[in-house]
Coordinates of C-alpha atoms and ligand atoms in Angstrom, one line a residue:
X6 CA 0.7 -5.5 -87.6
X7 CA 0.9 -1.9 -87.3
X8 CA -2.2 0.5 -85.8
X9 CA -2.2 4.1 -86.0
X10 CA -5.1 6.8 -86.7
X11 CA -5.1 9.4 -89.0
X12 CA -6.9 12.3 -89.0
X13 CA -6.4 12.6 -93.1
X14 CA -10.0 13.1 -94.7
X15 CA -11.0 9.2 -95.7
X16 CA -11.4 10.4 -99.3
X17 CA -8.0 11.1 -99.6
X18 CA -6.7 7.9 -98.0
X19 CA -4.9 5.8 -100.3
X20 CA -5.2 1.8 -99.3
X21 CA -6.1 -1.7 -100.4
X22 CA -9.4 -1.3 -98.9
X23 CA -11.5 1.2 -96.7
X24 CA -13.9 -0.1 -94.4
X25 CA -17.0 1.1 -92.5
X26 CA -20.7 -0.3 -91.2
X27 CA -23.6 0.1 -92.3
X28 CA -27.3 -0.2 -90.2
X29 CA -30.2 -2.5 -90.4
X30 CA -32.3 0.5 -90.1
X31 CA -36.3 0.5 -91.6
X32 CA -36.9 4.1 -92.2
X33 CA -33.3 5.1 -93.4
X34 CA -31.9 1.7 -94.8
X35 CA -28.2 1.1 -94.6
X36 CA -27.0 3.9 -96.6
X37 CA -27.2 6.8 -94.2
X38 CA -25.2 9.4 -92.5
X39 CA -21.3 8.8 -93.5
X40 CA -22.3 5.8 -95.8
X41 CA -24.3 8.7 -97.8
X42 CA -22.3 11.3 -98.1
X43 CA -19.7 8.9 -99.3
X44 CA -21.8 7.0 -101.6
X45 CA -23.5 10.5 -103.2
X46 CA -19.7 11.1 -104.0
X47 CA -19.2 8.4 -105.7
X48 CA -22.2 8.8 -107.7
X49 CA -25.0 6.3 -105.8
X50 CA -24.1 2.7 -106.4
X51 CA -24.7 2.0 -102.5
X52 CA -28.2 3.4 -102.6
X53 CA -29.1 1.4 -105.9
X54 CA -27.5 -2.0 -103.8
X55 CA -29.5 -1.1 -100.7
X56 CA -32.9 -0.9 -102.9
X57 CA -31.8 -3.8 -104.5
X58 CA -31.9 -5.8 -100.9
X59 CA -27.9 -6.8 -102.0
X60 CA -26.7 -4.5 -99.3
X61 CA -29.4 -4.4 -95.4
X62 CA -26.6 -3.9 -93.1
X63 CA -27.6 -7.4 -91.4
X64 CA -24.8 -8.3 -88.6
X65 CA -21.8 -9.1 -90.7
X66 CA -23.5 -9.4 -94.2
X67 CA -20.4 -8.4 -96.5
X68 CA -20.6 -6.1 -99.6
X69 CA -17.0 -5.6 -101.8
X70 CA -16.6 -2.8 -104.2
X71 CA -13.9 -2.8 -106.4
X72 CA -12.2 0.6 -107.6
X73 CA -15.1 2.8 -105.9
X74 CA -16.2 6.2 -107.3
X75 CA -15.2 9.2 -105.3
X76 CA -12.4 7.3 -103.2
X77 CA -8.3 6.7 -103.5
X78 CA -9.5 3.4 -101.7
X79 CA -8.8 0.3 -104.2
X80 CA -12.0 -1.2 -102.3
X81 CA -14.5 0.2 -100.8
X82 CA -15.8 -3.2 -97.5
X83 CA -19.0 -2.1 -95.8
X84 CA -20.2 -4.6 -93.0
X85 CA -23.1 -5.1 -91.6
X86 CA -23.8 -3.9 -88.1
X87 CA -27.3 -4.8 -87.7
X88 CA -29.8 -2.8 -85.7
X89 CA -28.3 0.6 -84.7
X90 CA -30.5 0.3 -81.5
X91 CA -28.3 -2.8 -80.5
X92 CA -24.6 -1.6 -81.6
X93 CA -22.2 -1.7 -78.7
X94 CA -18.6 -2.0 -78.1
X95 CA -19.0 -5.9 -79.0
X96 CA -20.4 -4.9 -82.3
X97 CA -17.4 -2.5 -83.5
X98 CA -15.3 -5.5 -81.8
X99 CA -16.6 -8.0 -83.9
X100 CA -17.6 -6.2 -87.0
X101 CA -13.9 -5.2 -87.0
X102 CA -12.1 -8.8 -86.5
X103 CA -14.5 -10.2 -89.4
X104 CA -13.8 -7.4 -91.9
X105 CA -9.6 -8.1 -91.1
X106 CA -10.5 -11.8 -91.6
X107 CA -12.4 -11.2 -94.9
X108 CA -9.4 -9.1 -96.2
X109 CA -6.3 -11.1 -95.0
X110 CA -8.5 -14.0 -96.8
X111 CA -8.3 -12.0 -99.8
X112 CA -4.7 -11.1 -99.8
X113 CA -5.3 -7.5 -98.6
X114 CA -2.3 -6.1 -96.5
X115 CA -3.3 -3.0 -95.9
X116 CA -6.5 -1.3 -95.2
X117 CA -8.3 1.9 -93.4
X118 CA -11.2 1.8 -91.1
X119 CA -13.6 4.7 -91.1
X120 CA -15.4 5.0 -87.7
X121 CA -19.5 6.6 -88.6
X122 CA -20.4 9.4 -87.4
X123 CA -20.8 10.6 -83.5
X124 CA -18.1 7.1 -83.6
X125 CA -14.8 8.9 -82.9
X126 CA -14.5 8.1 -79.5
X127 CA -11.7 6.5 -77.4
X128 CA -14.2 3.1 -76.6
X129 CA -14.5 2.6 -79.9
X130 CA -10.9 2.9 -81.2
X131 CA -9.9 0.5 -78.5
X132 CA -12.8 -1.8 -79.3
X133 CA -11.2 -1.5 -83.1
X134 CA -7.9 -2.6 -81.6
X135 CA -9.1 -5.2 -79.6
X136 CA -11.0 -6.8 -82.5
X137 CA -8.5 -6.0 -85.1
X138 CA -5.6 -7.8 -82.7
X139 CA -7.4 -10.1 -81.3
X140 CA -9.1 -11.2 -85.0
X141 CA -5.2 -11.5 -86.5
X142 CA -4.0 -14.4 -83.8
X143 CA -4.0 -17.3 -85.8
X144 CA -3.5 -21.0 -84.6
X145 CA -0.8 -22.3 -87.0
X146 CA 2.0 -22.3 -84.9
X147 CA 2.8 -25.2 -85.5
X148 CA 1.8 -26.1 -88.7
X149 CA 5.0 -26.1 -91.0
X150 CA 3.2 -24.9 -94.2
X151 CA 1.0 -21.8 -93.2
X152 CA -2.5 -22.2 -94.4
X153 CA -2.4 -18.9 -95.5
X154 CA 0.5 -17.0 -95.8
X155 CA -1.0 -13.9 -96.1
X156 CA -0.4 -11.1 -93.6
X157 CA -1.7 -7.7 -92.4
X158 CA 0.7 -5.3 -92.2
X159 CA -1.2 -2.3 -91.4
X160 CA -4.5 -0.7 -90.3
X161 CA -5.4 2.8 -89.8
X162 CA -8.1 4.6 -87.8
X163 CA -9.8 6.9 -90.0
X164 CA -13.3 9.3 -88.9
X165 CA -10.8 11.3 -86.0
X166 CA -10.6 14.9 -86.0
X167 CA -8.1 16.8 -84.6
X168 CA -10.4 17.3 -81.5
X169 CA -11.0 13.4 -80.9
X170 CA -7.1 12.2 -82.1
X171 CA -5.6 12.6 -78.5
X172 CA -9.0 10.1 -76.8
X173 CA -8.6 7.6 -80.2
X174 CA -5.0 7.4 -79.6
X175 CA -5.6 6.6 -76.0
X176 CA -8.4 4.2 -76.6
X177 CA -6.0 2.7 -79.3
X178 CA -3.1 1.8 -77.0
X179 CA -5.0 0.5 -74.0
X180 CA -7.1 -1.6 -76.9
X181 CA -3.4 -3.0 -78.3
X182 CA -2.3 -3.9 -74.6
X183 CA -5.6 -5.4 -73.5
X184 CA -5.4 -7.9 -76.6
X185 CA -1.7 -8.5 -77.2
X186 CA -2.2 -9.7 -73.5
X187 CA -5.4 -11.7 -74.0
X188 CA -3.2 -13.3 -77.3
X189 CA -0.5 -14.4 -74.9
X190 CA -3.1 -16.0 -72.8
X191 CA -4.7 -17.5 -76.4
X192 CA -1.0 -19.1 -77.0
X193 CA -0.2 -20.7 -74.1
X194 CA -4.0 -22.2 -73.8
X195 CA -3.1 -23.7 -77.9
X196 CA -0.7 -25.3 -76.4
X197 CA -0.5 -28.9 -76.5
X198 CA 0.7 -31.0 -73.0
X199 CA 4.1 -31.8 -74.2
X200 CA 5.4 -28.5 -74.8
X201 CA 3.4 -26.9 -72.1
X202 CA 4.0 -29.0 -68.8
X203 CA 3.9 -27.0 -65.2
X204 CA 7.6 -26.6 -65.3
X205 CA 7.4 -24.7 -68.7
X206 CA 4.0 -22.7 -67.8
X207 CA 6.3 -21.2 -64.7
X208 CA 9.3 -20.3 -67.5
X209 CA 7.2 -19.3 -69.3
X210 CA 5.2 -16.9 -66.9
X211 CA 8.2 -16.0 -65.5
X212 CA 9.7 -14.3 -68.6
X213 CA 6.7 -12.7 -69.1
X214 CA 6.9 -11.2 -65.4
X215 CA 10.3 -9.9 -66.2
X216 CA 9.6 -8.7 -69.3
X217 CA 6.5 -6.7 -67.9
X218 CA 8.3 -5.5 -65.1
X219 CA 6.8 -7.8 -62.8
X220 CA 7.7 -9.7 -59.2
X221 CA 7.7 -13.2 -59.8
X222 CA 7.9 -16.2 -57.5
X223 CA 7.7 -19.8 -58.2
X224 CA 7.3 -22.3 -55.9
X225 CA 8.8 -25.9 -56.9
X226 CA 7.7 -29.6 -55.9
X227 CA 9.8 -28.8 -52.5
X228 CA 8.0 -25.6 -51.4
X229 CA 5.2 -26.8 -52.0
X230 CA 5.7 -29.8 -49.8
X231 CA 6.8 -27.5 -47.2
X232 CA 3.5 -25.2 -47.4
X233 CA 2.0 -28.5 -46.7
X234 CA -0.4 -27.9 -50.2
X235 CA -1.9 -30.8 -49.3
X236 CA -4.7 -30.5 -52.4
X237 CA -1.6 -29.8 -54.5
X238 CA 0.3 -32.4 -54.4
X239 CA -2.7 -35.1 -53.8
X240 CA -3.6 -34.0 -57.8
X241 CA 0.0 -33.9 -59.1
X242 CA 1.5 -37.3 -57.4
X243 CA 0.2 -38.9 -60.3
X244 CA 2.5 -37.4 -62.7
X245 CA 5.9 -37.6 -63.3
X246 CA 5.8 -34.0 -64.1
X247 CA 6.7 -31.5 -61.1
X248 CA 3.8 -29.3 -59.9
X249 CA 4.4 -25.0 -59.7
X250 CA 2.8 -22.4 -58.0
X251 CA 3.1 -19.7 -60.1
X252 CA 2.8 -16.4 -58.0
X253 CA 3.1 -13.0 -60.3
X254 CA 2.5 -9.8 -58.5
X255 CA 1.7 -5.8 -59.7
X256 CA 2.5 -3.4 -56.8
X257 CA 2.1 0.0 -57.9
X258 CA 4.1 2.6 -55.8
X259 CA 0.8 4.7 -56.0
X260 CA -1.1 2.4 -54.9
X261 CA -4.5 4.0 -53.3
X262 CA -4.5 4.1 -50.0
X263 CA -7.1 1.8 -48.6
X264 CA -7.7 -0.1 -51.9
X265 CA -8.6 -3.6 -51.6
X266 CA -5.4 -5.9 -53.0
X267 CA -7.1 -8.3 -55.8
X268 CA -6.0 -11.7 -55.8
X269 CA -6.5 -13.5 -59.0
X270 CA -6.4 -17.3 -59.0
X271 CA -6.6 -19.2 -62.4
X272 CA -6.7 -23.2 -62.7
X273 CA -4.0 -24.4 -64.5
X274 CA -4.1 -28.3 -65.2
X275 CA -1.7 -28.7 -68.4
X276 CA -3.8 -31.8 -69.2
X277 CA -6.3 -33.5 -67.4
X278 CA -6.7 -37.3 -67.8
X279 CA -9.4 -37.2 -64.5
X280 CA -6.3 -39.3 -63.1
X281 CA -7.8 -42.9 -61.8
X282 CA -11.0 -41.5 -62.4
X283 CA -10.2 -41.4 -66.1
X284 CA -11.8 -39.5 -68.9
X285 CA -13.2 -41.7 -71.9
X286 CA -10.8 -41.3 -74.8
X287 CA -13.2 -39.7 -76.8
X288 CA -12.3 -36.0 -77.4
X289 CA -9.8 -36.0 -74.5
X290 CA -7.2 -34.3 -76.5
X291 CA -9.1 -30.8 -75.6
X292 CA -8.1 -31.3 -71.6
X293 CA -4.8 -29.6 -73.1
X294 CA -7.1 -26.3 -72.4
X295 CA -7.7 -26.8 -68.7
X296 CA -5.4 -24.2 -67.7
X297 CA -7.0 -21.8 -69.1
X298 CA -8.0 -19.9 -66.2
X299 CA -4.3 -20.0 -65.2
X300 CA -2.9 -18.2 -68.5
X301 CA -5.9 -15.8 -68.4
X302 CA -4.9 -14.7 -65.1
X303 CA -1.1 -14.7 -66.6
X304 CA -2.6 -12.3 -69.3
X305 CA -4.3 -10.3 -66.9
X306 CA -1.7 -9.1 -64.8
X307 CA 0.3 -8.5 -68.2
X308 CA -1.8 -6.0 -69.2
X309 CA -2.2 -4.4 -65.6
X310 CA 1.4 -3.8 -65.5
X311 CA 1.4 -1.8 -68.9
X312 CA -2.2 0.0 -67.9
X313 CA -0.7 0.8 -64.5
X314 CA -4.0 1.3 -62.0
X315 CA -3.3 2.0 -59.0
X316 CA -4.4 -1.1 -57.3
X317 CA -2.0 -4.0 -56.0
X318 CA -2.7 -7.5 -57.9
X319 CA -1.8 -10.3 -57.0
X320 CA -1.6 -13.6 -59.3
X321 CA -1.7 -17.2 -58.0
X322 CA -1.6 -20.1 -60.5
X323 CA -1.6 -23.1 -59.3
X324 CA -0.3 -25.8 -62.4
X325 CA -0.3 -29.4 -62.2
X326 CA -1.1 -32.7 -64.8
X327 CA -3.9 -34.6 -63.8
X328 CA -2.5 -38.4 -64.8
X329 CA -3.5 -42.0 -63.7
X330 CA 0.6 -42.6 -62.7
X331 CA 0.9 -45.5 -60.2
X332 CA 1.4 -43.2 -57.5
X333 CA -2.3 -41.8 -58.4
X334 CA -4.6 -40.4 -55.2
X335 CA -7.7 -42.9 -55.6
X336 CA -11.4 -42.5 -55.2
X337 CA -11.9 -42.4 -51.2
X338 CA -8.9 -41.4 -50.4
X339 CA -8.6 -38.5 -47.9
X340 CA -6.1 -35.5 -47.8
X341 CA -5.6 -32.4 -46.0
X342 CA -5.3 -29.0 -47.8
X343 CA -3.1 -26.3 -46.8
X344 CA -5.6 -24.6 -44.8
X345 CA -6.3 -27.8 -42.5
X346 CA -9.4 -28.7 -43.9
X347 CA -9.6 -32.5 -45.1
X348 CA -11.3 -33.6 -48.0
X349 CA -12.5 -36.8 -49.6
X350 CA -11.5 -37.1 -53.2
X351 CA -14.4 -39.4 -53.9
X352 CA -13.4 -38.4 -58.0
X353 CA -10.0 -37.9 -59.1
X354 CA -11.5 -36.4 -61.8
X355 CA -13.0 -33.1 -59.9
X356 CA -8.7 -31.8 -59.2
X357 CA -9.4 -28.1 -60.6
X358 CA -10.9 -27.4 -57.0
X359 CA -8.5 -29.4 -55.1
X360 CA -5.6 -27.0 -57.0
X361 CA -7.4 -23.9 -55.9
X362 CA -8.0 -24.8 -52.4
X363 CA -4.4 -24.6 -51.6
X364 CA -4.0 -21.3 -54.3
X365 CA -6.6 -19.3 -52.6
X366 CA -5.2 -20.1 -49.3
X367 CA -1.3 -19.4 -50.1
X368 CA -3.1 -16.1 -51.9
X369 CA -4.8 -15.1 -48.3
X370 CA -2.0 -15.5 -46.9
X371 CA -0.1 -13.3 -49.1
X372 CA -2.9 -10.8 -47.9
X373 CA -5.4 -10.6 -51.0
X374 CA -8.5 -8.5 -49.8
X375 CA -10.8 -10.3 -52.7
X376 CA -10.7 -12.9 -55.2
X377 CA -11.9 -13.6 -58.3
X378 CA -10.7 -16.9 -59.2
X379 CA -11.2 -18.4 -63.1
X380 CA -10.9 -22.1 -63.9
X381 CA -12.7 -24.7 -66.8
X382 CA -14.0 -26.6 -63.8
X383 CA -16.9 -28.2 -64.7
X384 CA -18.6 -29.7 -68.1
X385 CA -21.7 -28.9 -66.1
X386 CA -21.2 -25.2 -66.5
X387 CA -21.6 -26.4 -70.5
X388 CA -24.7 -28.0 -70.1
X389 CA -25.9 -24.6 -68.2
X390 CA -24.8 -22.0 -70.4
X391 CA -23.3 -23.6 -73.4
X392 CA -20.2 -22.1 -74.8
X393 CA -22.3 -18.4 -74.7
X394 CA -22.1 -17.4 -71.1
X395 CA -19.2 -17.8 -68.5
X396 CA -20.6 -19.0 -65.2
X397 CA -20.0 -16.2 -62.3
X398 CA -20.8 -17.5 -58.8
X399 CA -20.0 -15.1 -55.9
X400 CA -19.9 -14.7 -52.1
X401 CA -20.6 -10.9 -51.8
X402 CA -23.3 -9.2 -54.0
X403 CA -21.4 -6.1 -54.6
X404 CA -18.0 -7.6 -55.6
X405 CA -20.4 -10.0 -57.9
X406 CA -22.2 -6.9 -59.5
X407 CA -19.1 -4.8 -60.0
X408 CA -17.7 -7.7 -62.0
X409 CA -21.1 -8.3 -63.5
X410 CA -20.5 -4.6 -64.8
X411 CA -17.4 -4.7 -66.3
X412 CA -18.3 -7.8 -68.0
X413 CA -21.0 -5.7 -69.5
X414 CA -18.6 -2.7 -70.4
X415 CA -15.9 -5.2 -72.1
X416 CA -18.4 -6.9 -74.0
X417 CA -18.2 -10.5 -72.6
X418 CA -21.1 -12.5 -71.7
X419 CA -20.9 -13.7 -68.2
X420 CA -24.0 -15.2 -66.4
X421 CA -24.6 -15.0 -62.4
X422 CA -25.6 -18.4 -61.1
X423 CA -27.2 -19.4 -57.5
X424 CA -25.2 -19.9 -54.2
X425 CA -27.8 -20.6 -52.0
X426 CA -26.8 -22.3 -48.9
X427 CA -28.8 -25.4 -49.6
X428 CA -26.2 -26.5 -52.0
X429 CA -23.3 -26.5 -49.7
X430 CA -24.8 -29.7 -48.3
X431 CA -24.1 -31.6 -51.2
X432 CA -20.3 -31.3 -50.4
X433 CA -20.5 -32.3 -46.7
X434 CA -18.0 -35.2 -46.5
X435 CA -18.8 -38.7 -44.6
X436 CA -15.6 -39.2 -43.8
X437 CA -14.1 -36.2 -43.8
X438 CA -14.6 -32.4 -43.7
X439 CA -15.8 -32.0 -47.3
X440 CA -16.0 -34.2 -50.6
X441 CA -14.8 -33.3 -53.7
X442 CA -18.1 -33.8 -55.5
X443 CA -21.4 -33.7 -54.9
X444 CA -23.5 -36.3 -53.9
X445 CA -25.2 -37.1 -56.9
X446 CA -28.7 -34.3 -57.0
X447 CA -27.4 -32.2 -60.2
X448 CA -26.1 -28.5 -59.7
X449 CA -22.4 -30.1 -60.6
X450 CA -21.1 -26.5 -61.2
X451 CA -22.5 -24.9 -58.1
X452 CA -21.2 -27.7 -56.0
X453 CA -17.7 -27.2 -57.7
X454 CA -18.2 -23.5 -56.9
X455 CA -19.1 -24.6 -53.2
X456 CA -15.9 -26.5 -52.9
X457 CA -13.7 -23.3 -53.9
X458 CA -15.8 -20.9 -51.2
X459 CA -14.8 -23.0 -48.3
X460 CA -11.4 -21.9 -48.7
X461 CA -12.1 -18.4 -49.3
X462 CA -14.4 -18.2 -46.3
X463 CA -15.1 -14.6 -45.8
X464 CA -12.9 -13.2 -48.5
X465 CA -15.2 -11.7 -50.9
X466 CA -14.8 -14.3 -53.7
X467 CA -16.3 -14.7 -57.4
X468 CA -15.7 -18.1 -59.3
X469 CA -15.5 -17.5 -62.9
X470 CA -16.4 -21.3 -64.5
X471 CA -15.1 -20.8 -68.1
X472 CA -14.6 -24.2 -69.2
X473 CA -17.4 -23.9 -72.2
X474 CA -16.1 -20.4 -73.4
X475 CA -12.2 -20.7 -73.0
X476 CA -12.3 -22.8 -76.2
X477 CA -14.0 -22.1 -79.8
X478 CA -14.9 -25.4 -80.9
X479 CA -15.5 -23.8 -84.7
X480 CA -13.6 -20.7 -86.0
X481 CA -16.0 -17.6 -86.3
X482 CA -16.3 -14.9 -88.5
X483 CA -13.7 -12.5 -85.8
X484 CA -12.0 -15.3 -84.4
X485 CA -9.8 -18.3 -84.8
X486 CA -11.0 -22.1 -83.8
X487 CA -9.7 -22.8 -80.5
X488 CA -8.6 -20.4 -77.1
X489 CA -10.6 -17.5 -77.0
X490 CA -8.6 -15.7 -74.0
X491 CA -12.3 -15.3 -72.2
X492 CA -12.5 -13.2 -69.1
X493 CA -9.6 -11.3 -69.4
X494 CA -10.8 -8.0 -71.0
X495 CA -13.8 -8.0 -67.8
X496 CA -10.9 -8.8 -65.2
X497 CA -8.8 -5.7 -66.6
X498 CA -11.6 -3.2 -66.6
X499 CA -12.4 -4.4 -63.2
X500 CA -9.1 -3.4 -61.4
X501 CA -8.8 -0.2 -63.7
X502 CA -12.2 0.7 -62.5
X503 CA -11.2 0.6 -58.4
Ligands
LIG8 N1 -11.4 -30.0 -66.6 C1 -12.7 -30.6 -66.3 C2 -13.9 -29.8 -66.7 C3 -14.1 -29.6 -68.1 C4 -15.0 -30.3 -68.8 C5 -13.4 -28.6 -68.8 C6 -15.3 -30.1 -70.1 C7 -13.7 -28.3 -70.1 C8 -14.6 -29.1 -70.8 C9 -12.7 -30.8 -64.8 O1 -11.5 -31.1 -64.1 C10 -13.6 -32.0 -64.6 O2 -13.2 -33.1 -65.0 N2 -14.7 -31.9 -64.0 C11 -15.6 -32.9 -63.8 C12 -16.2 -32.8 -62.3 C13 -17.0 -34.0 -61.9 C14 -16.1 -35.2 -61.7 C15 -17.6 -33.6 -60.6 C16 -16.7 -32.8 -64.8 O3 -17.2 -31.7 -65.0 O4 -17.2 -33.9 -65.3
LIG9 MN1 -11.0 -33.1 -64.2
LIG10 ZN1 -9.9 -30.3 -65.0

């Protein structure tokens, strides 16, 4: 799929469609600004739908003209944006992927997309990319008869003057990057367990390193053993499968002097059985997603190296299975983590935090200044926030915040949760020096959260719990069923912003 902008006047464009929004708005109604100027030339059919009540610009209402008055356009799509007092960067996002849905549905190929007025900016043409790219990933890879066949070949930006084209095409290229890189992350999370296993999640990020220009490292079962990753290995010697630690890194020769070096750690668990401690059969099939966090961090650094800030990254993925093999750690039994801290698995099934004990460790040691780690850790974080909100937990209030904002500027919900120290009791082992759950009073996801901050110690750290928004259980409007590639747009405005 092809996106470009063109400054051509939208009445002269000729395409299969041209789309725009239109307001929830009580004094004005939907038909204002662009939307009337348009609509007076082509003689006031929008005005007479508006009165009618067929067209109130309610969030993602649809309204398709065929052969409109006044236009080149075969169609004329407006969408619904709802309440011009709430219309953000998530809106244009979303309003965008639903109207390349709608037409893909429809056999469209081609189409334009008129931005409203004061709209010509560079935010919003990379929002339009983002949703437009992000909207087009479909989930058929492996079906051998495509549902639907149909494809978008091309989109253009219209609403650009010559004074906004240079910011629109910038906008539009950082937008392409940001969301081919969060549908790489989407593709390797669809990925069932057999054709995804540690060993092909290191090929795999490992072509992508090269590709990007990128310095990649694997460690295999050996190394790892030598590292003495401890917490590693405990999780993966129940598996026949190998474990990798994945380690991609962006050094930019400019890099800012004094600029922290961001470490970022995603869990990547190709399938989790909760090993001895299994998982009831029921909807297991989904623990293919549990290295979510690990391919989002993958994605992340993707993007950085085509964005190029000026800040050194560092990725750690940490990839195992998490099977019930007969060499299986069991309940009770006691191992020691790369940094020398022992812990008592007292649930085989709590391995995400075991995994990135020994990742945030390895990453210290590589000399990571802060951390943001992102893992599908705990099914509490579900029962806390659903699948709206990711769960952010932190150790320093301004790392937390700056995170907080970027989540806010990339349009992804993201929660802050509690860290007080009262809950770090819960993980105080019996037998050892922690446990690897708590003991039984609630607060499953801050306890997980606990577990990760002992390794991180006085690294700032943040703890991104995405396990009920990595996956969309029903396909929406903008957006496939299935991965979701959460996290990664807030991570990449993050280090951009430094
Ligand atoms: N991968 C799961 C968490 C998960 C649950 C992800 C639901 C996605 C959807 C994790 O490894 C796990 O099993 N966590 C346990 C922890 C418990 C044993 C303390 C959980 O949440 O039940
Ligand atoms: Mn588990
Ligand atoms: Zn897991």
């Amino acid at each position: 799929m092809q996106i470009t902008l063109d400054t051509k006047p939208y009445g002269a464009v000729e395409t299969e469609a041209l789309v725009t929004y239109v307001f929830e708005d009580a004094d004005a109604g939907p038909v204002a600004g662009r939307v009337a100027e348009l609509d007076a030339a082509g003689g006031g059919l929008l005005k007479k739908l508006a009165a009618s009540g067929e067209m109130s610009g309610k969030t993602l209402e649809f309204t398709l003209i065929h052969a409109p008055a006044g236009l080149k356009a075969a169609r004329l799509l407006l969408v619904g944006a709802g309440k011009r007092e709430a219309f953000s960067g998530a809106t244009v996002r979303k309003v965008a992927g639903a109207a390349l849905r709608y037409l893909k549905a429809r056999s469209v190929k081609n189409f334009a997309f008129l931005v409203r007025e004061d709209g010509a900016t560079a935010e919003t043409a990379q929002a339009l990319a983002e949703g437009f790219v992000t909207a087009n990933f479909e989930t058929d890879k492996y079906k051998t008869e495509k549902k639907n066949g149909k494809e978008i070949e091309s989109v253009s930006l219209l609403g650009y003057g010559d004074a906004e084209k240079a910011a629109g095409e910038k906008g539009l290229a950082a937008g392409k990057i940001i969301a081919e890189a969060q549908n790489f992350t989407r593709d390797l999370v669809n990925e069932p367990s057999n054709k995804l296993t540690p060993r092909i999640l290191a090929e795999k990020a490992e072509a992508m390193a090269k590709e990007a220009g990128l310095a990649v490292e694997i460690l295999d079962e050996k190394k790892i053993a030598d590292l003495k990753m401890g917490a590693l290995l405990s999780v993966a010697q129940g598996s026949v499968e190998p474990p990798r630690m994945i380690v991609v890194t962006y050094n930019p020769p400019n890099a800012k002097p004094g600029a922290p070096v961001i470490g970022l750690i995603g869990k990547a668990v190709t399938f989790d059985t909760g090993g001895i401690s299994i998982k009831p059969a029921d909807g297991m099939e989904k623990m293919k997603y549990d290295m979510a966090g690990g391919a989002t961090m993958l994605g992340a650094i993707r993007a950085l190296a085509a964005l190029k800030p000026k800040v050194k990254v560092i990725c750690v993925v940490p990839s195992t299975e998490n099977m019930p093999g007969g060499k299986a750690q069991k309940p009770g039994d006691i191992q020691t983590a790369m940094s020398g801290k022992t812990i008592e698995v007292l649930n085989t099934d709590a391995e995400g935090r075991l995994i990135l004990a020994d990742a945030i460790t390895y990453a210290k040691q590589l000399g990571v200044t802060h951390i943001v780690d992102a893992a599908t850790l705990t099914g509490a974080i579900v029962v806390a926030l659903a699948n709206i909100n990711v769960g952010v937990f932190g150790s320093n209030q301004e790392f937390t915040d700056k995170l907080l904002a970027s989540a806010k500027a990339a349009g992804e919900k993201m929660w802050p949760m509690p860290m007080d120290d009262e809950y770090r009791e819960f993980i105080k082992g019996s037998f050892a020096d922690i446990q690897n759950i708590g003991s039984g009073k609630g607060g499953g996801s801050i306890t997980g959260a606990w577990f990760i901050r002992e390794f991180a110690g006085d690294t700032p750290w943040i703890h991104l719990d995405i396990a009920g928004t990595a996956w969309n259980d029903d396909a929406k409007p903008w957006l496939a069923k299935g991965p979701t590639g959460v996290a990664l747009r807030t991570l990449v405005h993050m280090v951009q912003t430094y």
